Coordinates of C-alpha atoms and ligand atoms in Angstrom, one line a residue:
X65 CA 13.4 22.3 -51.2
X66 CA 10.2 20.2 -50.3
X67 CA 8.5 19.6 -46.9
X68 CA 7.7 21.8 -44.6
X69 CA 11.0 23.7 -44.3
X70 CA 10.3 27.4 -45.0
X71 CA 13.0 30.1 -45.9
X72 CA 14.0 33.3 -47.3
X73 CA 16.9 34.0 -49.4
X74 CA 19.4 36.7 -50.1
X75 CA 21.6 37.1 -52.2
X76 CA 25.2 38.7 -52.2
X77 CA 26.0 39.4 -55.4
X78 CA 29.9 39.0 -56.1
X79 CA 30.2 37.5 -59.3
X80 CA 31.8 34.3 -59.3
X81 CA 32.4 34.5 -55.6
X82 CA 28.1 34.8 -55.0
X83 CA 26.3 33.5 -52.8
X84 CA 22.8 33.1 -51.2
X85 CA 22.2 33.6 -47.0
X86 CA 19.0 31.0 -46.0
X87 CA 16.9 32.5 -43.2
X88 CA 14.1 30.5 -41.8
X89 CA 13.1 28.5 -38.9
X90 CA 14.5 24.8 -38.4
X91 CA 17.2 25.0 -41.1
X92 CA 19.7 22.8 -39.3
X93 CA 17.7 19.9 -39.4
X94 CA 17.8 20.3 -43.2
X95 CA 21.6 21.2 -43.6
X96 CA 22.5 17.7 -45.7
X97 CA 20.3 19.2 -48.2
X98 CA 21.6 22.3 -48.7
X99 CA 25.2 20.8 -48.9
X100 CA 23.7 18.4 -51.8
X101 CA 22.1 21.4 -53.4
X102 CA 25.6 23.1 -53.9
X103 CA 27.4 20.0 -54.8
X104 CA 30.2 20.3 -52.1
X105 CA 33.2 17.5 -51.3
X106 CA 31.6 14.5 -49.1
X107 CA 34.2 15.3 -46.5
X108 CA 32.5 17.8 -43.9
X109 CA 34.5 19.2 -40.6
X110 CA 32.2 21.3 -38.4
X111 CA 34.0 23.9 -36.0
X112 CA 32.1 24.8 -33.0
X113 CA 32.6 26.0 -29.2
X114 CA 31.1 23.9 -26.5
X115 CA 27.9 25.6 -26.0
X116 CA 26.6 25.3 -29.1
X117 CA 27.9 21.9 -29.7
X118 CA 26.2 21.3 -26.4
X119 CA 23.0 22.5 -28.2
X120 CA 23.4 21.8 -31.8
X121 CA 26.0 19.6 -33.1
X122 CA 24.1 16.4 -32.8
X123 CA 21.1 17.6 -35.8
X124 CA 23.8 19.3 -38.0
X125 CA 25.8 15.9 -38.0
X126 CA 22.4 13.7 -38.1
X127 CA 21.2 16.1 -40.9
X128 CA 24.9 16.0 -43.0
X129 CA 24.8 11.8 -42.2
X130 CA 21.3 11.5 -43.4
X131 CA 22.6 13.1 -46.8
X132 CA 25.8 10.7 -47.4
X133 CA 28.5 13.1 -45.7
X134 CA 31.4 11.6 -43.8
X135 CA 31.2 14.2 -40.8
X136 CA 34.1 15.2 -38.2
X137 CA 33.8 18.0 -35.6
X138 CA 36.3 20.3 -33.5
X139 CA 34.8 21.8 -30.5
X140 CA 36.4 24.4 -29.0
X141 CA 36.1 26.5 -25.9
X142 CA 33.8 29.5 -26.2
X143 CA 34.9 33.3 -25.9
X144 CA 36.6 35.9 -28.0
X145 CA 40.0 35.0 -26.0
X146 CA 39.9 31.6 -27.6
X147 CA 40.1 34.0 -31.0
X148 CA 43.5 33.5 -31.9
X149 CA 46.5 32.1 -33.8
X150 CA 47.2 29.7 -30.3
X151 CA 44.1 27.8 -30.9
X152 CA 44.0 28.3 -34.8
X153 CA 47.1 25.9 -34.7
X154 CA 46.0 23.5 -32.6
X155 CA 42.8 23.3 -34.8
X156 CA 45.4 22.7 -37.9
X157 CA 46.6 20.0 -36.2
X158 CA 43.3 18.0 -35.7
X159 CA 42.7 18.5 -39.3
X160 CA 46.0 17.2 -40.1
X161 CA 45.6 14.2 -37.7
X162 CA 41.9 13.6 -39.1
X163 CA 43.6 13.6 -42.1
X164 CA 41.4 16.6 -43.5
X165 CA 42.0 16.5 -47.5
X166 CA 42.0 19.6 -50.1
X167 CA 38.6 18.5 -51.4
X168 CA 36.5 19.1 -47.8
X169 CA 34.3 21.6 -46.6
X170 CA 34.6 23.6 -43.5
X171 CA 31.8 24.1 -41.3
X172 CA 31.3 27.0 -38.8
X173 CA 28.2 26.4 -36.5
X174 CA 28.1 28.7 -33.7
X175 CA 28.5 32.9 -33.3
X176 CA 31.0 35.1 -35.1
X177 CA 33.7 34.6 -32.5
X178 CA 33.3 30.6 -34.4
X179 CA 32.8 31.9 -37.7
X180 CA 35.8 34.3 -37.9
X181 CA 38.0 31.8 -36.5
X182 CA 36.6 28.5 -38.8
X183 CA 36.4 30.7 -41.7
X184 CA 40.1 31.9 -41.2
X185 CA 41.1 28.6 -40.8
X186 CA 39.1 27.9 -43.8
X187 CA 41.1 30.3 -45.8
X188 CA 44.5 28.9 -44.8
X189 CA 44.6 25.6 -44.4
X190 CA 46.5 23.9 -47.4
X191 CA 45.9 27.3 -48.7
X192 CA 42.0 27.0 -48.6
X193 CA 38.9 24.9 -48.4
X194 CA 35.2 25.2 -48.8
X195 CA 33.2 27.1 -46.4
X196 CA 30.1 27.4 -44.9
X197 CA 28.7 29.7 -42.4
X198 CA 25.9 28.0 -39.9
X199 CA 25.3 31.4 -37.3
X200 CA 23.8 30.7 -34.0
X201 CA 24.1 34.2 -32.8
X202 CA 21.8 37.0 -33.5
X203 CA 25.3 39.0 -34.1
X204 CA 26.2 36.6 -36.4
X205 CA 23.1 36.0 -38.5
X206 CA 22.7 40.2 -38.8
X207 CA 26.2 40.8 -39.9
X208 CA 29.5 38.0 -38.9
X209 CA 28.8 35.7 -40.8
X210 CA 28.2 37.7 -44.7
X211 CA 31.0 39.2 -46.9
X212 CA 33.9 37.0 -46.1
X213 CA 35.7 38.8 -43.0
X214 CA 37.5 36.2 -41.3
X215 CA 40.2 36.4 -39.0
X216 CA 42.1 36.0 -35.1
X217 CA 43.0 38.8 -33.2
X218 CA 46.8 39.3 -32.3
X219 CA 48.0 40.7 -28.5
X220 CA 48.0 44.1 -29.7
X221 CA 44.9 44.6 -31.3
X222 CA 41.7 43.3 -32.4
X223 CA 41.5 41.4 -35.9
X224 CA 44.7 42.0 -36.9
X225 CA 45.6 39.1 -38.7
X226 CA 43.1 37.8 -41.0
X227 CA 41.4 37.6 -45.1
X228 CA 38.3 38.0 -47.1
X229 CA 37.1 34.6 -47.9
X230 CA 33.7 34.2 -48.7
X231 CA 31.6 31.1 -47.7
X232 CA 29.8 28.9 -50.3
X233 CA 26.6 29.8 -48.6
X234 CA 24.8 30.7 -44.6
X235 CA 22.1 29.3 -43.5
X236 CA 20.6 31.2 -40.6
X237 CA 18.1 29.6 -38.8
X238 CA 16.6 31.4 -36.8
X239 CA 15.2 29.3 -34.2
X240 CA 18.6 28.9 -33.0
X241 CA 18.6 32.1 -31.3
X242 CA 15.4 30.7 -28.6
X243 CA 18.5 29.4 -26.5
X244 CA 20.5 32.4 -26.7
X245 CA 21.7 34.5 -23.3
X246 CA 19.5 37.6 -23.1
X247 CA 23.1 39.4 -22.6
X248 CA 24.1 37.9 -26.1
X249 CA 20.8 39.0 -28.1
X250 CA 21.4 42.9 -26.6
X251 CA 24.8 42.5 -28.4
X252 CA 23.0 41.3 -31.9
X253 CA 21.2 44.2 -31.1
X254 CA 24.4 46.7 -31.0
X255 CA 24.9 45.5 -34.8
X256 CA 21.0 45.9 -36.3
X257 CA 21.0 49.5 -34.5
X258 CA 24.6 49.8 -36.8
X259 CA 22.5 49.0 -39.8
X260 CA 19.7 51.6 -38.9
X261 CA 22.2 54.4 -38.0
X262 CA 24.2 53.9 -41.3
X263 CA 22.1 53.2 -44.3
X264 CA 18.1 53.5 -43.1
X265 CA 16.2 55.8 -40.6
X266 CA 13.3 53.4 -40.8
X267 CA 15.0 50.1 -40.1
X268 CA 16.4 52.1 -37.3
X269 CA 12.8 53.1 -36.3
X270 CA 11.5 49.8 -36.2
X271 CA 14.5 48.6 -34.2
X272 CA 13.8 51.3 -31.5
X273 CA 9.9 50.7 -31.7
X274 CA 9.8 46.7 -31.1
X275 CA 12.6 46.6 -28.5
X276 CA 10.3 45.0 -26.2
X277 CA 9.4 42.4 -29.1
X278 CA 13.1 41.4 -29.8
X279 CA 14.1 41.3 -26.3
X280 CA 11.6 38.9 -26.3
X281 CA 12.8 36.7 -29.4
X282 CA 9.9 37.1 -31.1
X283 CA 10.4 35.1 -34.1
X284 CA 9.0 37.5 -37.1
X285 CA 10.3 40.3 -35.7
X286 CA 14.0 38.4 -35.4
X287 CA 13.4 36.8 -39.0
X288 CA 12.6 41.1 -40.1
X289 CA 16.0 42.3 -38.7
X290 CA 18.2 39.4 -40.2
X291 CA 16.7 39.3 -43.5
X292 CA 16.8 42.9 -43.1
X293 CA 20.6 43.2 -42.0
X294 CA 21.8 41.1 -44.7
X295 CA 20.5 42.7 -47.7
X296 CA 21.9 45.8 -46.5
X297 CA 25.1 44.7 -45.9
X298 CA 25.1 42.6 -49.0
X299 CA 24.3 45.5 -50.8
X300 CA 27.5 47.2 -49.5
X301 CA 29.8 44.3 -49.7
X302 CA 28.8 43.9 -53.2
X303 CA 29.8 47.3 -53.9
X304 CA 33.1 47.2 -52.3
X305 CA 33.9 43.5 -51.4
X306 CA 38.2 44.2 -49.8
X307 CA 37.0 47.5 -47.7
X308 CA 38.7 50.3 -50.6
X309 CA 36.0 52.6 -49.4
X310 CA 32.3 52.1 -49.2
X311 CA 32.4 48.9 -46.6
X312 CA 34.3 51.0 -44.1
X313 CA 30.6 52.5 -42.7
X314 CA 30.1 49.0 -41.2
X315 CA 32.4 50.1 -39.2
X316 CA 30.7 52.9 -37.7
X317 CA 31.0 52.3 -33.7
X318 CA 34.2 50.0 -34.0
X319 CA 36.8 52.0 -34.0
X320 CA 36.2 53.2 -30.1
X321 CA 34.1 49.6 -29.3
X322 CA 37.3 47.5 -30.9
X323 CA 39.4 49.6 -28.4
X324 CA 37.3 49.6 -25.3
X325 CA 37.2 45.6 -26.1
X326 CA 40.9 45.5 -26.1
X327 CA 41.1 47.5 -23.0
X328 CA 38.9 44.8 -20.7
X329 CA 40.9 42.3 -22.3
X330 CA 38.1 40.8 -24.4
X331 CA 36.9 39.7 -21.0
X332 CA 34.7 42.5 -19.7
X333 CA 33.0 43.9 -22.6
X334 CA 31.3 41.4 -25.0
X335 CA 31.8 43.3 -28.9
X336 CA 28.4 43.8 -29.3
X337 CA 28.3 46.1 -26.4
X338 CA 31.4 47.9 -27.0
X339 CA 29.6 48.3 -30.2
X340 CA 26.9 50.2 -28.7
X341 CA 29.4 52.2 -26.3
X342 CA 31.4 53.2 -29.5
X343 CA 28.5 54.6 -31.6
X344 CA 27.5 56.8 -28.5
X345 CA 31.1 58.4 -28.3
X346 CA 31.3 58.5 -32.4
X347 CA 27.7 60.2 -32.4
X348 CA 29.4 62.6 -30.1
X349 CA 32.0 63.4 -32.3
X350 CA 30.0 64.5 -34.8
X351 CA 27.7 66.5 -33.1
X352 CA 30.7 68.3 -31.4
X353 CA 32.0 68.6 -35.1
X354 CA 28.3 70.2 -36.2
X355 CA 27.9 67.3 -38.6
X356 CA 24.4 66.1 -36.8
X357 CA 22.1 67.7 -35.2
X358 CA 21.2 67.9 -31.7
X359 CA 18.3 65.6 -32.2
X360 CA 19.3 63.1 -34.5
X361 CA 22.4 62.3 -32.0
X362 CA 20.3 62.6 -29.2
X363 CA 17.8 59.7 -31.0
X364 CA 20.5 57.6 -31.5
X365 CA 22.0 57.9 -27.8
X366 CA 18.2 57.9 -26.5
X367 CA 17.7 54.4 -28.7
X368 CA 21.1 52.8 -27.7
X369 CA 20.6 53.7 -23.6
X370 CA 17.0 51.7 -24.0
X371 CA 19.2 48.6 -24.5
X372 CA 19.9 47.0 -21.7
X373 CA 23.9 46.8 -20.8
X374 CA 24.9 44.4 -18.1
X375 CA 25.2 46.6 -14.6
X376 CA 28.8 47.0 -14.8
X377 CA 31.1 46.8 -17.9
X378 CA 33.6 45.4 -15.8
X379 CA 36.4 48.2 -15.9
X380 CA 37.5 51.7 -15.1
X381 CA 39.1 52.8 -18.7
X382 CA 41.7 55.9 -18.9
X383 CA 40.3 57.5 -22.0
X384 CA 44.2 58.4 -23.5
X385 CA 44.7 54.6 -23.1
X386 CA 42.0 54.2 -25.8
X387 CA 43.3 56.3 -28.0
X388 CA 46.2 54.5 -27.9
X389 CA 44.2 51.2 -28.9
X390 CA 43.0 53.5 -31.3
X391 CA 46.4 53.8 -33.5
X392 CA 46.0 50.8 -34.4
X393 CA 42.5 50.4 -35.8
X394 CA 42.8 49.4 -39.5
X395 CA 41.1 52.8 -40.7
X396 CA 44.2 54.3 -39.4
X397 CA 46.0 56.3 -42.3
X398 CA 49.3 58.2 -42.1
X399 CA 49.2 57.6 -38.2
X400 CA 46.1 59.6 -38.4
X401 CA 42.7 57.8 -36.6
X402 CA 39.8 58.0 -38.8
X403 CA 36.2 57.8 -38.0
X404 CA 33.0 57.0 -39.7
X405 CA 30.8 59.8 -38.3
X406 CA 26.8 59.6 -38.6
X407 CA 25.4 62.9 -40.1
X408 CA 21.3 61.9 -39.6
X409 CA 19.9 58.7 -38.5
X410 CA 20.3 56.5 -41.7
X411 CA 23.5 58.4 -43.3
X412 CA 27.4 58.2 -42.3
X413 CA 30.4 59.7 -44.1
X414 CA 33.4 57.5 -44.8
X415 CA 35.7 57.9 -43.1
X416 CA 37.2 60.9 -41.6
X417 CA 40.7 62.2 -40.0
X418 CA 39.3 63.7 -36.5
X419 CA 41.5 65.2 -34.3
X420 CA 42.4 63.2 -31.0
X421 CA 41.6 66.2 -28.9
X422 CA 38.1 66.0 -29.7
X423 CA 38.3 61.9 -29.5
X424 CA 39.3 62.6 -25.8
X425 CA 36.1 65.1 -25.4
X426 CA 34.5 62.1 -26.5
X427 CA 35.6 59.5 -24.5
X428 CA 35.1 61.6 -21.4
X429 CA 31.5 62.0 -22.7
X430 CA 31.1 58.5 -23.0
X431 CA 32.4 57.8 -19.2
X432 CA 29.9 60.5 -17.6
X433 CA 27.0 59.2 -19.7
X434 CA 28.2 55.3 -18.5
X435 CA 29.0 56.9 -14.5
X436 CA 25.3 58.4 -14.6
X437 CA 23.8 54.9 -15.2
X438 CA 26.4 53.4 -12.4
X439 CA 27.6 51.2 -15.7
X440 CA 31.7 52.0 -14.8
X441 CA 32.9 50.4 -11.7
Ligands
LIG196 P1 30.3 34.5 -29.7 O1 30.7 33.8 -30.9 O2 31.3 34.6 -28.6 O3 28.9 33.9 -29.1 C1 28.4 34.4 -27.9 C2 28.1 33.3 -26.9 O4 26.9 32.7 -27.3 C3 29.2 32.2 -26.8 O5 29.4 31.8 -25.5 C4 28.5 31.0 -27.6 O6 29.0 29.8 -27.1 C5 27.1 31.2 -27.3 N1 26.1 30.8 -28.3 C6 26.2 30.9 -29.6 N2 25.1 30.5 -30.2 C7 24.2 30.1 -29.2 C8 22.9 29.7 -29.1 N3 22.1 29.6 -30.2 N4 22.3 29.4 -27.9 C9 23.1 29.5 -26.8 N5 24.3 30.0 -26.8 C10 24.9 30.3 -28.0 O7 29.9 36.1 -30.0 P2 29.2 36.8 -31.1 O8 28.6 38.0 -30.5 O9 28.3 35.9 -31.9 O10 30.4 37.2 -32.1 C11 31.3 38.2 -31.8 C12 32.5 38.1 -32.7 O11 32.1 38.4 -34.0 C13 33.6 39.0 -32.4 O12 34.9 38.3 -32.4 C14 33.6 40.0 -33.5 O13 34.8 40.6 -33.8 C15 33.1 39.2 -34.6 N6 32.5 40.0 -35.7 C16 32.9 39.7 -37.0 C17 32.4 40.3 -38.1 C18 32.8 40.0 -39.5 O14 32.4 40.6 -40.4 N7 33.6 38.9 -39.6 C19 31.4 41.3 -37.9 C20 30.9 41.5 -36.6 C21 31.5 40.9 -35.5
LIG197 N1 31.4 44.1 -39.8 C1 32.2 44.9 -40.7 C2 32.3 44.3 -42.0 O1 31.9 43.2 -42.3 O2 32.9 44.9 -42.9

């Protein structure tokens, strides 16, 4: 691509379903191009919330007009609550009434709360369209918005209803994330730490080492931890693209954070940060299990209390009420809740039946460690 637009690329290899992720600096501005480059429909719909439509919209659409696309957008209000079947059918019928054709592409430009509702969208409407993921968020550029999870969340539980449908291609430009709440680029951070914890002690290193730097939004180090977070995770998804086995350590941290976000209604907690609550109780658990040792858990604790949490999360939470949001977390098998458990910084197991009891121990843990910084109210 000529003129002074600079950018990485990864791939995620997935045989005919491939794709690359562009990562640079000022990539909106040159989104028409990319569109021509992968020869997609002339009819473009861009799904976004307010904020970033506030922000943004205006140079995606100039960019997509400049290059001959007949563009339409939905805006819709920002926040997980909006995540859901409700506003997924009233975004069916604006397509319908823009008379939204087969041969169209699907745009989601904003953070993963956008891109999982677009993309699901994407994947049903008249049984599926083209799609293209344009993440705002740092939690979307490291991790939403690659290997085709898209999906609402239902009144019982988190991401219950949902498909894999990957996008034709991202583009993450990073310069987006200049505008972004301090309170959102923490959560971004809850998903790089993931990426450390799970697959490299190095990564994980770095993360700890530049906080300052990141907090910041300091661009090369930003640029480092989404080009690094997406080759990691499409070297996972490539390995096992429907969650049969491998994928499930991406998971590490969710299966208590996806519960403590149910329990403040998706309202108190933001799912980065329930995120970074969850892999403190599931480092627990496998201390208390003998699977880590005492300073490897205590590194990754010691790294994730660095991170600055908002004062209060909000709510009190009664930890048998999590473990009730628990039984249904989509690892669950034969009733029984499994966890991915880390066993050193940069290695997890798959994951593993624990037993509730020591879940409990857990969450208790996790409620002392969160009353000691005066984080529970
Ligand atoms: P989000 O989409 O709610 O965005 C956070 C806030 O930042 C919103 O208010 C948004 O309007 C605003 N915003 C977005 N970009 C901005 C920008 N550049 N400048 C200023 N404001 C901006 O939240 P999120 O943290 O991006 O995503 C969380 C969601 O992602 C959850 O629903 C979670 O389940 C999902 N998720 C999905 C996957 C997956 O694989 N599909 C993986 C991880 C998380
Ligand atoms: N964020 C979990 C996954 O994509 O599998």
């Amino acid at each position: 691509m000529k003129n002074s637009t600079q950018y990485q690329t990864v791939r995620v290899p997935l045989g005919e379903r491939s794709y690359p992720i562009y990562i640079g600096k000022n990539l909106l501005s040159s989104l028409g191009r990319f569109f021509h480059r992968h020869r997609l429909p002339k009819t473009v719909l861009i799904i976004t919330d307010r904020n970033v439509a506030r922000l943004y919209l205006k140079i995606a659409q100039r960019s997509l007009v400049q290059a001959g696309f007949a563009v339409r957008a939905i805006v819709v209000p920002p926040g997980e609550k909006e995540k859901n079947l409700r506003r997924a059918d009233a975004v069916y019928s604006e397509l319908l009434r823009f008379r939204i054709e087969r041969r169209s592409t699907i745009v989601a430009l904003g953070g993963g709360v956008v891109g999982d509702l677009a993309g699901f969208i994407a994947a049903t409407y008249q049984r599926g369209v083209n799609f293209v993921q344009v993440p705002t968020t740092l939690l979307a550029q490291v991790d939403s918005s690659v290997g085709g999870k898209v999906g609402v969340n239902h009144a019982q539980g988190k991401n219950m209803v949902g498909a894999f449908y990957q996008p034709a291609f991202v583009v993450a430009d990073i310069g987006t994330l200049r505008t972004l709440p301090d309170r959102e680029i923490v959560c971004g951070v809850g998903e790089v730490v993931k990426y450390g914890i799970i697959t490299n002690r190095k990564f994980f290193s770095f993360v700890d080492r530049n906080l300052p730097n990141i907090l910041l939004k300091e661009g090369r180090v930003l640029a480092h931890l989404v080009s690094g977070c997406c080759r990691m995770k499409a070297l996972v998804v490539s390995q096992d693209e429907r969650e049969d086995n491998l994928r499930a350590i991406l998971n590490f941290g969710h299966t208590v954070g996806h519960a403590l976000e149910h329990a403040g209604s998706y309202r108190s907690l933001k799912h980065g940060e329930a995120i970074l609550l969850g892999m403190i109780a599931e480092t627990f658990v496998a201390y208390r299990l003998g699977m880590i040792s005492s300073k490897d858990a205590a590194r990754i604790e010691g790294a994730i209390l660095r991170i600055p949490m908002p004062r209060s999360i909000g709510f009190s939470f009664a930890p048998s009420r999590l473990i009730a949001a628990m039984r249904l977390d989509k690892k669950v098998a034969s009733g029984k809740i499994r966890l991915v458990l880390p066993t050193s910084v940069g290695k997890v197991t798959l994951p593993i039946v624990v037993d509730e009891k020591i879940i409990l121990e857990a969450l208790v843990y996790l409620r002392a460690v969160l009353l000691s910084k005066a984080l529970v109210v």
